[in-house]
Short mmCIF file of C-alpha atoms in Angstrom, two decimals:
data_model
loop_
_atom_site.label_atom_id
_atom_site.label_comp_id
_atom_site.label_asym_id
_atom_site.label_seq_id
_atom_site.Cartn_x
_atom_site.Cartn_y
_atom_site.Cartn_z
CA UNK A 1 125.94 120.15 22.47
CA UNK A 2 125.43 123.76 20.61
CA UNK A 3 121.84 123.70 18.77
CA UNK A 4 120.01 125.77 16.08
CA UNK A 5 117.25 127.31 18.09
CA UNK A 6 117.40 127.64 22.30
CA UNK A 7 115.79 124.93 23.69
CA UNK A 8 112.27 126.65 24.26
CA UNK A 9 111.60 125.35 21.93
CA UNK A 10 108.75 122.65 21.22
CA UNK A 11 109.53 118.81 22.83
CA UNK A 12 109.15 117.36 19.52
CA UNK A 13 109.96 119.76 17.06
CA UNK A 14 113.44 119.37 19.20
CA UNK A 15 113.13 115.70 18.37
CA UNK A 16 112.86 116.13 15.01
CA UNK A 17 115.80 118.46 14.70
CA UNK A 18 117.96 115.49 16.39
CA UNK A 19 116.93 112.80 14.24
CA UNK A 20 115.68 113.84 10.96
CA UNK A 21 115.83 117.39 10.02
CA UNK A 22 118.35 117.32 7.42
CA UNK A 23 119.43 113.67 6.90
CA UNK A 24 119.71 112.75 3.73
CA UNK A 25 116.34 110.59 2.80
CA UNK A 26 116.46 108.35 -0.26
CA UNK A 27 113.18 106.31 0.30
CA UNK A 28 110.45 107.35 -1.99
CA UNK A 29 107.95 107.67 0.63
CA UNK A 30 109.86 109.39 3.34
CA UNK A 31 110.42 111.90 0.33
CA UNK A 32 107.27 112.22 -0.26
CA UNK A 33 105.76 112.43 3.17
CA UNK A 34 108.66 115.39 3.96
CA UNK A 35 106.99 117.07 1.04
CA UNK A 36 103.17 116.94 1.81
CA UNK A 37 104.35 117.96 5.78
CA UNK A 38 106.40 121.17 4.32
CA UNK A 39 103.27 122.12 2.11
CA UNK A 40 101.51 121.92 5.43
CA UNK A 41 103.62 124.64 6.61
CA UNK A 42 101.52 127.03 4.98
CA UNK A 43 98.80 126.39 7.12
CA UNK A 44 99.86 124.59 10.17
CA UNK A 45 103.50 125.19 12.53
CA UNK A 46 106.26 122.55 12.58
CA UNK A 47 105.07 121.62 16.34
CA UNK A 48 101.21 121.42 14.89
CA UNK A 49 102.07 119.05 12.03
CA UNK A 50 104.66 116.97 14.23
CA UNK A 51 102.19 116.24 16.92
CA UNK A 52 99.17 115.17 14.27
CA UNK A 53 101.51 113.00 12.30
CA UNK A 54 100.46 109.95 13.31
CA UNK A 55 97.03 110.90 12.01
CA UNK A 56 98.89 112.36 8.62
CA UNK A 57 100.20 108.69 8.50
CA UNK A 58 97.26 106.88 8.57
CA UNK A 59 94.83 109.77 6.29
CA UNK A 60 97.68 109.16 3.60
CA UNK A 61 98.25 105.60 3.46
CA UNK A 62 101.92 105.83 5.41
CA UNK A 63 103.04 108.76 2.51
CA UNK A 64 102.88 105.56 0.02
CA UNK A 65 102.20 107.54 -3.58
CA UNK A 66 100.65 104.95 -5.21
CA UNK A 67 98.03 104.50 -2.91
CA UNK A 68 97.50 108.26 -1.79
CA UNK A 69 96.90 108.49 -5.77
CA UNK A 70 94.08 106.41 -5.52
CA UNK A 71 92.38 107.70 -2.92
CA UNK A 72 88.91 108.58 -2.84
CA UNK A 73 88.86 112.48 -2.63
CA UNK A 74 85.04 112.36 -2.16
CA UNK A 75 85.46 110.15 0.81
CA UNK A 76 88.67 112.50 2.50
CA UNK A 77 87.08 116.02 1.65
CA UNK A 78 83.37 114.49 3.62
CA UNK A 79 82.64 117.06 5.83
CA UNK A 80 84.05 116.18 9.68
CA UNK A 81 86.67 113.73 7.85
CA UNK A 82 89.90 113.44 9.38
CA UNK A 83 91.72 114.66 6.48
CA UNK A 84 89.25 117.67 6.60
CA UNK A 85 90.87 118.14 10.45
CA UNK A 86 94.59 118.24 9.08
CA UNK A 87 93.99 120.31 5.84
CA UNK A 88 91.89 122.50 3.96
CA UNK A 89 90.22 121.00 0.58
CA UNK A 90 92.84 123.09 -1.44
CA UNK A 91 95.69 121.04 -0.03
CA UNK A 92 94.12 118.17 0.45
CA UNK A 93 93.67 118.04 -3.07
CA UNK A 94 96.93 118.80 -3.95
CA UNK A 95 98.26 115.92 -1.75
CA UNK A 96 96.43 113.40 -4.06
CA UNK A 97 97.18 115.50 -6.96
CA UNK A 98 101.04 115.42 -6.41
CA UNK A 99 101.04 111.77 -5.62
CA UNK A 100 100.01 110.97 -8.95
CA UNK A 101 102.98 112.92 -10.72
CA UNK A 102 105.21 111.11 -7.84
CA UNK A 103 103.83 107.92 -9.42
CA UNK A 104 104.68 109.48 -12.73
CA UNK A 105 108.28 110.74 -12.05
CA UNK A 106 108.71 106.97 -10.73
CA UNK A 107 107.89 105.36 -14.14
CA UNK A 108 110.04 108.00 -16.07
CA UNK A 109 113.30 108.08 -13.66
CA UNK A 110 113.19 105.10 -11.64
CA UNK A 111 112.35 106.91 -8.27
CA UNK A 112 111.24 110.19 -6.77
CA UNK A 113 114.65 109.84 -5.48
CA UNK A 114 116.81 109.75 -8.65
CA UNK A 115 114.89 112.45 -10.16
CA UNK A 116 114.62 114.86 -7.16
CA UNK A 117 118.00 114.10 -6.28
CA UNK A 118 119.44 114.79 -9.82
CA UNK A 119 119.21 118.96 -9.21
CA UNK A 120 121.86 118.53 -6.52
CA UNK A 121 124.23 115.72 -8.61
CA UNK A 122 123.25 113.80 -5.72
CA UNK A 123 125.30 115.45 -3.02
CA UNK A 124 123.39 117.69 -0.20
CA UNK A 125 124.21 121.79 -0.80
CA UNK A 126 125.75 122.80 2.31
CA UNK A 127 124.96 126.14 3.87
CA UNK A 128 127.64 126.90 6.12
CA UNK A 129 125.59 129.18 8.02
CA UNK A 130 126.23 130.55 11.45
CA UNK A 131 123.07 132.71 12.78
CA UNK A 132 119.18 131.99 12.20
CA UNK A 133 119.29 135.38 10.08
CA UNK A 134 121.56 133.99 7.53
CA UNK A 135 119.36 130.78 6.41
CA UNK A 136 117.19 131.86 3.23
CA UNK A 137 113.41 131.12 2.49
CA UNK A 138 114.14 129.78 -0.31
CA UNK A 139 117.22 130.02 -3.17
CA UNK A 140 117.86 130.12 -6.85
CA UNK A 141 117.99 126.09 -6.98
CA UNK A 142 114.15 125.60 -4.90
CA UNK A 143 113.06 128.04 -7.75
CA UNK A 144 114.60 125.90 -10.31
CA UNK A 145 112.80 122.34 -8.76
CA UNK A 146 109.75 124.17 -7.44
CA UNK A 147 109.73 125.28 -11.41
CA UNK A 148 110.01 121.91 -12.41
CA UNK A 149 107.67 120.50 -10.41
CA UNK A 150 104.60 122.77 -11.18
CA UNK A 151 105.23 121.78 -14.89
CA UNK A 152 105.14 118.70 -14.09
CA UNK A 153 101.61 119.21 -12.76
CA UNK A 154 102.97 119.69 -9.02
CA UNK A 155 100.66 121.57 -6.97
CA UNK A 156 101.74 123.77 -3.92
CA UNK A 157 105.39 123.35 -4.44
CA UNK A 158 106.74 127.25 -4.27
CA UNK A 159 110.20 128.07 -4.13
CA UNK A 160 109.63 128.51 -0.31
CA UNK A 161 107.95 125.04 -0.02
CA UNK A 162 110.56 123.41 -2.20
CA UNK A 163 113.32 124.64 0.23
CA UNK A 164 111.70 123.68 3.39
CA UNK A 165 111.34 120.62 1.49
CA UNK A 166 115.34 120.52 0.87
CA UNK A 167 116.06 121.13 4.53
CA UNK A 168 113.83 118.61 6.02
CA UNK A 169 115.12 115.95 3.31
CA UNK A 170 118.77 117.04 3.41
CA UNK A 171 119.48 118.06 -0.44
CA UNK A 172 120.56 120.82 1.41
CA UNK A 173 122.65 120.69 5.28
CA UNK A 174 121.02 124.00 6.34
CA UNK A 175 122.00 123.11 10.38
CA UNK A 176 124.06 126.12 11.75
CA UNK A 177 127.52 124.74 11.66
CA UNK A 178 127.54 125.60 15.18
CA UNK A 179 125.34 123.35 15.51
CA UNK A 180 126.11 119.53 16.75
CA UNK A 181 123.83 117.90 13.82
CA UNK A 182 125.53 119.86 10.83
CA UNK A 183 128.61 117.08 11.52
CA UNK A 184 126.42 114.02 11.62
CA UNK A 185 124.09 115.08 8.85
CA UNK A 186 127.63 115.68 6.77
CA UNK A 187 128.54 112.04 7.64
CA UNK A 188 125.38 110.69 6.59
CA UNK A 189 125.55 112.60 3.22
CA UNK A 190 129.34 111.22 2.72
CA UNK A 191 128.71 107.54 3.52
CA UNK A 192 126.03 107.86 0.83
CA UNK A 193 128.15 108.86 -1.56
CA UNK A 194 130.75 106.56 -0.51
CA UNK A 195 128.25 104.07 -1.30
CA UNK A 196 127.25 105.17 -4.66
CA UNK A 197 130.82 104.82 -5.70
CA UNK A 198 131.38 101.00 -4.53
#
């Protein structure tokens, strides 16, 4: 199999890249949890966040919005908390902060899903990149959702953010198409479709 990176890469940043890194997701909370994990990014690497997400699991309530919107950010932003050992207070907050305009897209579109999934028609972008140096930080569509977003009372949801966001949740099929898991990931995002049109 041909990759995107060499494999010095970390054990389970590897893993991730094999089985979720640009699959389509459609379930509200594996939506949201890709986004609170890419506005990690800012402070913590893919590896770092990978290993600790077990404990990202069970700080946010299994990425379930409704809940994380209830949360108690008194009791998470203690002092020696174990949210306080994933995230600074600023994200923190903003974790809690975007759950409750998840919540809120939910009652106005349906889903998280319909709504984030409307900037793309509801089929994945696909890159059709061959080298690492080609993939973009972010693009004129993340600037148009990560726009969005912050109106919508969105906290920590750049442009860059947003498209890390698209990779890991496959609105867009960034995988080198060198690369083994730009097929499958294609094949997902067809069968979806193939689905919506039953």
């Amino acid at each position: 199999f041909l990759y995107c990176f060499s494999f010095q890469t970390d054990r389970s940043y590897a893993i991730f890249h094999d089985e979720e890194w640009g699959v389509p997701v459609h379930d509200d909370k594996r939506l949201f949890e890709h986004l609170v994990l890419c506005g990690a990014l800012a402070e913590l690497t893919w590896p770092s966040i990978l290993k600790r997400r077990h404990i990202f699991r069970e700080v946010f309530a299994n990425f379930d919005p409704v809940a994380v919107s209830k949360l108690n950010e008194k009791k998470i932003l203690a002092p020696g908390s174990t949210a306080c050992s994933l995230l600074s207070e600023l994200k923190l907050r903003a974790v809690v902060e975007n759950a409750r305009q998840v919540s809120k897209i939910t009652d106005e579109f349906g889903s998280f899903d319909k709504y984030i999934w409307s900037f793309v028609n509801q089929q994945p972008i696909l890159g059709r990149f061959r080298y690492p140096h080609q993939l973009p930080v972010k693009t004129s569509k993340s600037e148009v959702i990560s726009k969005d977003l912050v109106q919508r009372g969105f906290r920590g949801v750049g442009p860059t953010v947003v498209y890390s966001f698209m990779q890991v949740a496959g609105i867009t099929n960034d995988h080198l198409i060198i690369c083994f898991r730009f097929q499958v990931c294609l094949a997902a995002a067809e069968g979806k479709q193939k689905d919506l049109n039953v």
